[in-house]
Amino acid sequence: MTRIRIAAAIAAVLTCLALQSGVLAPLAISAAISLPAVLVAAVALSDGPGAGIALGFAAGLIADLGSTHPAGVLALTWMGIGMVCGLAADRKSVRADAVIAATLCAVAASLATMLLTLLNADGASLTLAASQFLPTILGDGVLALVLVPLVRRAVRADVLRAPRGPVVLLGVDS
Amino acid sequence: MRRLTRRQRLAAIVLAALAACFITLDLGGGSLAGAHSGVRGTLGALYRGTDGVLGPLRRFVQGVPHAGTNEAKIHSLEHENAALRAQLAQRSADRATASELSALRLGAQHLGQKVVPARVIAFGPAQGFDWTVTLDVGTGSGVKIGMTVTDGADVVGRVVNADSSTSRVLLAVDPGSGVGARDARSGELGVATGTGASGFTFVPLDPNSSVRVGDVVMTGPSSGSSFVPGLEIGTVRSVRTSTDGTVRASIAPGASPGSLDLVGVILVGGTPVASRPVIGTDSSLAGGR
């Protein structure tokens, strides 16, 4: 089951990166909307901070290595998204979870831009981060409204459900 | 609100330290160059596949806001370049692509350089601070790091990475980019700095210069610029003089970063080794290899 979850996570991350680069980025040029970041948030909201931290770091590192900025920046910020979303998840209302995901993704994008500005990386400026904050929240919010219920349904499917701990598997808890 | 378990807290700390190590290594030099190159190559192949499927849809949506303008531009080109248009119309059923190729051809003639046509297959992969695009040509077509990319008349950016079949271009509007520039009307030299989607800010070297709204700003002499000289950067839309006398002009970009599709890599200092045809200075199309 764990192998299927890892394979599904890799497929989801690569699909999101491809859609982000091929469709979303050119259409939303004046906002830092990020489909992979929202995916990390949606998984963490449904599956908890552990899954969020792991997926956020792995997806961020792939995106970092495929970019021109220093590797580790997105790994760090998306891991943060995964951790905080997993801790702050409402798990009952899709709208509440979408708001959490959108806000955290926009904050993470701003933090990443600030970090890159400190590192003097190309493309990062604080003015840009400030001017893009609201459009980013709105865009990420729309993506989250679609992704959160989809991911929630997917992780609840039998084949992708998180493995239980050894105590439960041995039936000691019953 | 939940709390992290002990293992989760430990994992988060270790991964954060690992990320900090990656940042330090990447800033310090080329320690991660191999990893960057491998992932870029893999993602480049993935983007190429995605563009094959979703590219037409994206280009259609991108073209909607400019539909009227493109139509007018096409009509104007039809009158001005009847002979070229007839030749292009035979080769391609796609009118938009034909007009873009025509612009690249005129650009190659104007610059006296050879140009490799390329299609934009992906935009910055992660978030809005990455002002890059990926092209479907690489070192196999003669593309090298540092080469200038144009849409025919306007500067688009410069190549920052290239593998055998794809290359990554840092857009000129990137907020960290500065380019040596010249006001085409007055000949004044200055520096144009990228400001993202809004274009550029042009600061003339001479504070008493007379930059006016509507002036066309071009890339400046090659010694002061990393771009090929003579390409249009954009048009001045407003001029502001600060209290210390510094003149700053806001420039609308000639090449809109959101609607890039067919572009050309100018082969300055490189030899066309392309399997793909190269647009020459005499407007001919020639196979490189």
Coordinates of N, CA and C in Angstrom, one line a residue, chain A residues 14-171:
Chain A
L14 N 4.4 15.2 -10.5 CA 4.9 15.5 -11.9 C 3.7 16.1 -12.7
T15 N 2.5 15.5 -12.5 CA 1.4 16.1 -13.3 C 1.2 17.6 -13.0
C16 N 1.2 17.9 -11.7 CA 1.0 19.3 -11.3 C 2.1 20.2 -11.8
L17 N 3.4 19.7 -11.8 CA 4.5 20.5 -12.3 C 4.3 20.7 -13.8
A18 N 3.9 19.7 -14.5 CA 3.7 19.8 -16.0 C 2.5 20.8 -16.3
L19 N 1.4 20.7 -15.5 CA 0.3 21.6 -15.7 C 0.7 23.0 -15.3
Q20 N 1.4 23.1 -14.2 CA 1.8 24.5 -13.8 C 2.7 25.2 -14.9
S21 N 3.7 24.4 -15.4 CA 4.5 25.1 -16.4 C 3.9 25.2 -17.8
G22 N 3.0 24.3 -18.1 CA 2.5 24.3 -19.5 C 1.2 25.1 -19.6
V23 N 0.4 25.2 -18.6 CA -0.9 25.9 -18.7 C -1.0 27.0 -17.7
L24 N -0.8 26.7 -16.4 CA -1.2 27.7 -15.4 C -0.2 28.9 -15.4
A25 N 1.1 28.7 -15.4 CA 2.0 29.8 -15.3 C 1.8 30.9 -16.4
P26 N 1.7 30.4 -17.7 CA 1.5 31.5 -18.7 C 0.2 32.2 -18.6
L27 N -0.8 31.5 -18.1 CA -2.2 32.2 -18.0 C -2.3 33.1 -16.8
A28 N -1.5 32.8 -15.7 CA -1.6 33.6 -14.5 C -0.2 34.3 -14.3
I29 N 0.2 35.1 -15.2 CA 1.6 35.7 -15.2 C 1.8 36.7 -14.1
S30 N 0.7 37.3 -13.6 CA 0.9 38.4 -12.6 C 0.5 37.9 -11.2
A31 N 0.6 36.6 -11.0 CA 0.3 36.1 -9.6 C 1.2 34.8 -9.4
A32 N 1.6 34.6 -8.2 CA 2.5 33.5 -7.9 C 1.7 32.2 -7.6
I33 N 0.6 32.0 -8.4 CA -0.2 30.8 -8.2 C 0.6 29.5 -8.4
S34 N 0.5 28.6 -7.5 CA 1.3 27.3 -7.7 C 0.4 26.1 -7.4
L35 N 0.2 25.4 -8.5 CA -0.6 24.1 -8.4 C 0.1 23.1 -7.5
P36 N 1.4 22.9 -7.7 CA 2.1 21.9 -6.8 C 2.0 22.2 -5.3
A37 N 2.1 23.5 -5.0 CA 2.0 24.0 -3.6 C 0.6 23.7 -3.0
V38 N -0.4 23.9 -3.9 CA -1.8 23.7 -3.4 C -2.0 22.2 -3.2
L39 N -1.4 21.4 -4.1 CA -1.5 19.9 -4.0 C -0.9 19.5 -2.6
V40 N 0.3 20.0 -2.3 CA 0.9 19.7 -1.0 C 0.0 20.1 0.2
A41 N -0.6 21.2 0.1 CA -1.5 21.7 1.1 C -2.7 20.8 1.2
A42 N -3.3 20.4 0.1 CA -4.5 19.5 0.0 C -4.2 18.2 0.6
V43 N -3.0 17.6 0.3 CA -2.6 16.3 0.9 C -2.5 16.4 2.4
A44 N -1.8 17.5 2.8 CA -1.6 17.7 4.3 C -2.9 17.9 5.0
L45 N -3.8 18.6 4.4 CA -5.1 18.8 5.0 C -5.9 17.5 5.2
S46 N -5.7 16.6 4.3 CA -6.4 15.3 4.4 C -5.7 14.3 5.1
D47 N -4.3 14.3 5.0 CA -3.6 13.1 5.5 C -2.7 13.5 6.7
G48 N -2.7 14.7 7.1 CA -1.9 15.1 8.3 C -0.5 15.7 8.0
P49 N 0.1 16.2 9.1 CA 1.4 16.9 8.9 C 2.6 16.0 8.4
G50 N 2.6 14.7 8.7 CA 3.6 13.8 8.3 C 3.7 13.7 6.8
A51 N 2.6 13.4 6.2 CA 2.5 13.3 4.8 C 2.8 14.6 4.1
G52 N 2.3 15.7 4.7 CA 2.5 17.0 4.2 C 4.0 17.4 4.2
I53 N 4.7 17.1 5.3 CA 6.1 17.4 5.3 C 6.9 16.6 4.3
A54 N 6.6 15.3 4.2 CA 7.4 14.5 3.2 C 7.1 14.9 1.8
L55 N 5.8 15.1 1.4 CA 5.4 15.4 0.1 C 5.9 16.8 -0.3
G56 N 5.8 17.8 0.7 CA 6.2 19.1 0.4 C 7.7 19.2 0.2
F57 N 8.5 18.5 1.0 CA 10.0 18.6 0.8 C 10.3 17.9 -0.6
A58 N 9.8 16.8 -0.9 CA 10.1 16.1 -2.1 C 9.7 16.9 -3.4
A59 N 8.4 17.4 -3.4 CA 8.0 18.1 -4.5 C 8.7 19.4 -4.7
G60 N 9.0 20.1 -3.6 CA 9.8 21.3 -3.6 C 11.2 21.1 -4.2
L61 N 11.8 20.0 -3.8 CA 13.2 19.8 -4.2 C 13.2 19.5 -5.7
I62 N 12.2 18.8 -6.2 CA 12.1 18.5 -7.7 C 11.9 19.9 -8.4
A63 N 11.0 20.7 -7.9 CA 10.8 22.0 -8.6 C 12.0 22.9 -8.5
D64 N 12.7 22.8 -7.3 CA 13.9 23.6 -7.2 C 15.0 23.2 -8.2
L65 N 15.2 21.9 -8.3 CA 16.3 21.4 -9.2 C 15.9 21.7 -10.7
G66 N 14.6 21.8 -11.0 CA 14.2 22.1 -12.3 C 14.2 23.6 -12.6
S67 N 14.5 24.4 -11.6 CA 14.4 25.9 -11.8 C 15.8 26.5 -11.8
T68 N 15.9 27.8 -12.0 CA 17.2 28.5 -12.0 C 17.6 29.0 -10.7
H69 N 16.7 29.1 -9.7 CA 17.0 29.6 -8.4 C 17.7 28.5 -7.5
P70 N 18.4 28.9 -6.4 CA 19.1 27.9 -5.6 C 18.2 26.8 -5.1
A71 N 18.6 25.5 -5.2 CA 17.8 24.4 -4.7 C 17.7 24.5 -3.2
G72 N 16.5 24.1 -2.7 CA 16.2 24.1 -1.3 C 15.2 25.1 -0.8
V73 N 15.0 26.1 -1.7 CA 14.1 27.2 -1.2 C 12.6 26.7 -1.3
L74 N 12.2 26.1 -2.4 CA 10.8 25.6 -2.4 C 10.7 24.4 -1.5
A75 N 11.7 23.6 -1.4 CA 11.7 22.4 -0.5 C 11.3 22.8 0.9
L76 N 12.0 23.9 1.3 CA 11.8 24.4 2.7 C 10.4 25.0 2.8
T77 N 10.0 25.8 1.8 CA 8.7 26.5 2.0 C 7.5 25.6 1.8
W78 N 7.6 24.7 0.9 CA 6.5 23.7 0.7 C 6.4 22.7 1.8
M79 N 7.6 22.4 2.4 CA 7.6 21.6 3.6 C 6.8 22.3 4.7
G80 N 7.0 23.6 4.8 CA 6.3 24.4 5.8 C 4.8 24.4 5.5
I81 N 4.4 24.5 4.2 CA 3.0 24.4 3.9 C 2.4 23.1 4.4
G82 N 3.1 22.0 4.1 CA 2.7 20.7 4.4 C 2.5 20.6 6.0
M83 N 3.5 21.1 6.7 CA 3.4 20.9 8.1 C 2.3 21.8 8.7
V84 N 2.2 23.0 8.4 CA 1.2 23.9 9.0 C -0.2 23.5 8.5
C85 N -0.4 23.1 7.3 CA -1.7 22.7 6.8 C -2.1 21.4 7.6
G86 N -1.2 20.5 7.7 CA -1.5 19.3 8.5 C -2.0 19.6 9.9
L87 N -1.4 20.6 10.5 CA -1.7 20.9 11.9 C -3.0 21.7 12.0
A88 N -3.2 22.6 11.0 CA -4.4 23.5 11.1 C -5.6 23.0 10.4
A89 N -5.6 21.7 9.9 CA -6.7 21.2 9.1 C -8.0 21.2 9.8
D90 N -9.1 21.6 9.1 CA -10.4 21.6 9.7 C -11.0 20.2 9.5
R91 N -10.8 19.6 8.3 CA -11.2 18.3 7.9 C -12.7 18.1 7.8
K92 N -13.5 19.1 8.2 CA -15.0 18.9 8.0 C -15.5 19.8 6.9
S93 N -15.1 21.0 6.8 CA -15.5 21.9 5.8 C -14.5 22.1 4.7
V94 N -14.9 21.8 3.4 CA -14.0 22.0 2.3 C -13.6 23.4 2.2
R95 N -14.6 24.3 2.4 CA -14.3 25.8 2.2 C -13.2 26.3 3.2
A96 N -13.4 25.8 4.5 CA -12.4 26.2 5.5 C -11.1 25.7 5.1
D97 N -11.0 24.5 4.7 CA -9.7 23.9 4.3 C -9.1 24.6 3.1
A98 N -10.0 25.0 2.2 CA -9.5 25.7 1.0 C -8.9 27.1 1.4
V99 N -9.6 27.8 2.3 CA -9.1 29.1 2.8 C -7.7 28.9 3.4
I100 N -7.6 27.9 4.3 CA -6.3 27.6 4.9 C -5.2 27.4 3.9
A101 N -5.5 26.5 2.9 CA -4.5 26.1 1.9 C -4.1 27.4 1.1
A102 N -5.1 28.2 0.7 CA -4.8 29.4 -0.2 C -4.0 30.4 0.6
T103 N -4.3 30.6 1.9 CA -3.6 31.6 2.6 C -2.2 31.2 2.9
L104 N -2.0 29.9 3.2 CA -0.7 29.4 3.5 C 0.2 29.3 2.3
C105 N -0.4 29.0 1.1 CA 0.4 28.9 -0.1 C 0.8 30.3 -0.5
A106 N 0.0 31.3 -0.4 CA 0.3 32.7 -0.7 C 1.4 33.2 0.3
V107 N 1.3 32.9 1.5 CA 2.3 33.3 2.5 C 3.6 32.7 2.2
A108 N 3.5 31.4 1.8 CA 4.8 30.6 1.5 C 5.4 31.2 0.3
A109 N 4.6 31.6 -0.7 CA 5.2 32.2 -1.9 C 5.9 33.5 -1.6
S110 N 5.3 34.3 -0.7 CA 5.9 35.6 -0.3 C 7.2 35.3 0.5
L111 N 7.2 34.3 1.4 CA 8.4 34.0 2.2 C 9.5 33.5 1.2
A112 N 9.1 32.7 0.2 CA 10.1 32.2 -0.7 C 10.7 33.4 -1.5
T113 N 9.9 34.3 -1.9 CA 10.4 35.5 -2.6 C 11.3 36.3 -1.7
M114 N 10.9 36.5 -0.4 CA 11.8 37.2 0.5 C 13.1 36.5 0.7
L115 N 13.1 35.2 0.8 CA 14.3 34.4 1.0 C 15.2 34.6 -0.2
L116 N 14.6 34.5 -1.4 CA 15.4 34.7 -2.7 C 15.9 36.1 -2.8
T117 N 15.1 37.1 -2.3 CA 15.7 38.5 -2.4 C 16.9 38.6 -1.5
L118 N 16.8 38.0 -0.3 CA 18.0 38.0 0.6 C 19.2 37.3 0.0
L119 N 18.9 36.2 -0.8 CA 20.0 35.5 -1.5 C 20.4 36.1 -2.8
N120 N 19.8 37.3 -3.2 CA 20.1 38.0 -4.4 C 19.8 37.1 -5.6
A121 N 18.8 36.3 -5.6 CA 18.5 35.5 -6.8 C 17.7 36.3 -7.8
D122 N 17.8 35.9 -9.1 CA 17.1 36.5 -10.2 C 15.6 36.4 -10.0
G123 N 14.9 37.5 -10.3 CA 13.4 37.4 -10.4 C 12.7 37.7 -9.1
A124 N 13.4 37.8 -8.0 CA 12.7 38.0 -6.7 C 12.8 39.5 -6.3
S125 N 11.7 40.0 -6.0 CA 11.7 41.4 -5.4 C 10.5 41.5 -4.5
L126 N 10.8 42.3 -3.4 CA 9.7 42.4 -2.4 C 8.5 43.1 -2.9
T127 N 8.7 44.1 -3.8 CA 7.6 44.8 -4.3 C 6.7 43.9 -5.1
L128 N 7.3 43.0 -5.9 CA 6.5 42.0 -6.6 C 5.8 41.1 -5.7
A129 N 6.4 40.6 -4.6 CA 5.8 39.7 -3.7 C 4.6 40.4 -3.0
A130 N 4.7 41.7 -2.7 CA 3.6 42.4 -2.1 C 2.4 42.6 -3.1
S131 N 2.8 43.0 -4.3 CA 1.7 43.3 -5.3 C 1.0 42.0 -5.7
Q132 N 1.7 40.8 -5.6 CA 1.1 39.6 -6.1 C 0.3 38.9 -5.0
F133 N 0.4 39.4 -3.7 CA -0.1 38.6 -2.6 C -1.7 38.3 -2.8
L134 N -2.4 39.4 -3.0 CA -3.9 39.2 -3.1 C -4.3 38.3 -4.3
P135 N -3.8 38.6 -5.5 CA -4.2 37.7 -6.6 C -3.7 36.3 -6.4
T136 N -2.6 36.1 -5.7 CA -2.2 34.7 -5.4 C -3.1 34.0 -4.5
I137 N -3.6 34.7 -3.4 CA -4.6 34.1 -2.5 C -5.8 33.7 -3.3
L138 N -6.3 34.6 -4.1 CA -7.5 34.3 -4.9 C -7.3 33.1 -5.8
G139 N -6.2 33.1 -6.5 CA -6.0 32.0 -7.5 C -5.8 30.7 -6.8
D140 N -5.0 30.7 -5.7 CA -4.7 29.5 -5.0 C -6.0 29.0 -4.3
G141 N -6.9 29.9 -3.9 CA -8.2 29.6 -3.3 C -9.0 28.8 -4.3
V142 N -9.1 29.3 -5.6 CA -9.9 28.6 -6.6 C -9.3 27.2 -6.8
L143 N -8.0 27.1 -6.9 CA -7.4 25.8 -7.1 C -7.7 24.9 -5.9
A144 N -7.6 25.4 -4.7 CA -7.8 24.6 -3.5 C -9.3 24.1 -3.4
L145 N -10.2 24.9 -3.9 CA -11.6 24.5 -3.9 C -11.8 23.3 -4.8
V146 N -11.0 23.2 -5.8 CA -11.1 22.0 -6.7 C -10.3 20.8 -6.1
L147 N -9.1 21.2 -5.7 CA -8.1 20.1 -5.3 C -8.4 19.4 -4.0
V148 N -8.9 20.3 -3.0 CA -9.0 19.7 -1.6 C -10.1 18.6 -1.6
P149 N -11.3 18.7 -2.2 CA -12.2 17.6 -2.2 C -11.7 16.4 -3.0
L150 N -11.0 16.7 -4.2 CA -10.4 15.6 -5.0 C -9.4 14.8 -4.2
V151 N -8.5 15.5 -3.6 CA -7.5 14.8 -2.8 C -8.1 14.1 -1.6
R152 N -9.0 14.7 -1.0 CA -9.7 14.1 0.2 C -10.3 12.7 -0.2
R153 N -11.0 12.8 -1.4 CA -11.6 11.5 -1.8 C -10.6 10.5 -2.2
A154 N -9.5 11.0 -2.8 CA -8.4 10.0 -3.2 C -7.8 9.3 -2.0
V155 N -7.4 10.1 -1.0 CA -6.7 9.5 0.1 C -7.6 8.6 1.0
R156 N -8.9 8.8 0.8 CA -9.8 7.9 1.5 C -10.1 6.6 0.8
A157 N -9.7 6.5 -0.5 CA -9.9 5.3 -1.2 C -9.1 4.2 -0.6
D158 N -9.6 3.0 -0.6 CA -8.9 1.8 0.1 C -7.5 1.7 -0.3
V159 N -7.3 1.8 -1.6 CA -5.9 1.6 -2.2 C -4.9 2.6 -1.8
L160 N -5.3 3.8 -1.4 CA -4.4 4.9 -1.1 C -4.5 5.3 0.4
R161 N -5.2 4.5 1.2 CA -5.4 4.9 2.6 C -4.1 4.7 3.4
A162 N -3.8 5.6 4.3 CA -2.5 5.6 5.0 C -2.4 4.3 5.8
P163 N -1.2 3.6 5.8 CA -1.1 2.4 6.6 C -1.2 2.7 8.0
R164 N -1.9 1.7 8.7 CA -2.0 1.9 10.2 C -0.8 1.5 10.9
G165 N -0.7 1.9 12.1 CA 0.5 1.6 12.9 C 0.6 0.1 13.3
P166 N 1.7 -0.5 13.7 CA 1.9 -1.9 14.0 C 0.9 -2.4 15.1
V167 N 0.6 -1.6 16.0 CA -0.2 -2.0 17.1 C -1.6 -2.3 16.6
V168 N -2.1 -1.4 15.7 CA -3.4 -1.6 15.1 C -3.4 -2.8 14.2
L169 N -2.3 -3.0 13.4 CA -2.3 -4.1 12.5 C -2.3 -5.4 13.2
L170 N -1.7 -5.5 14.4 CA -1.7 -6.7 15.1 C -3.0 -6.9 15.9
G171 N -3.8 -5.9 15.9 CA -5.1 -6.1 16.5 C -5.0 -5.9 18.0

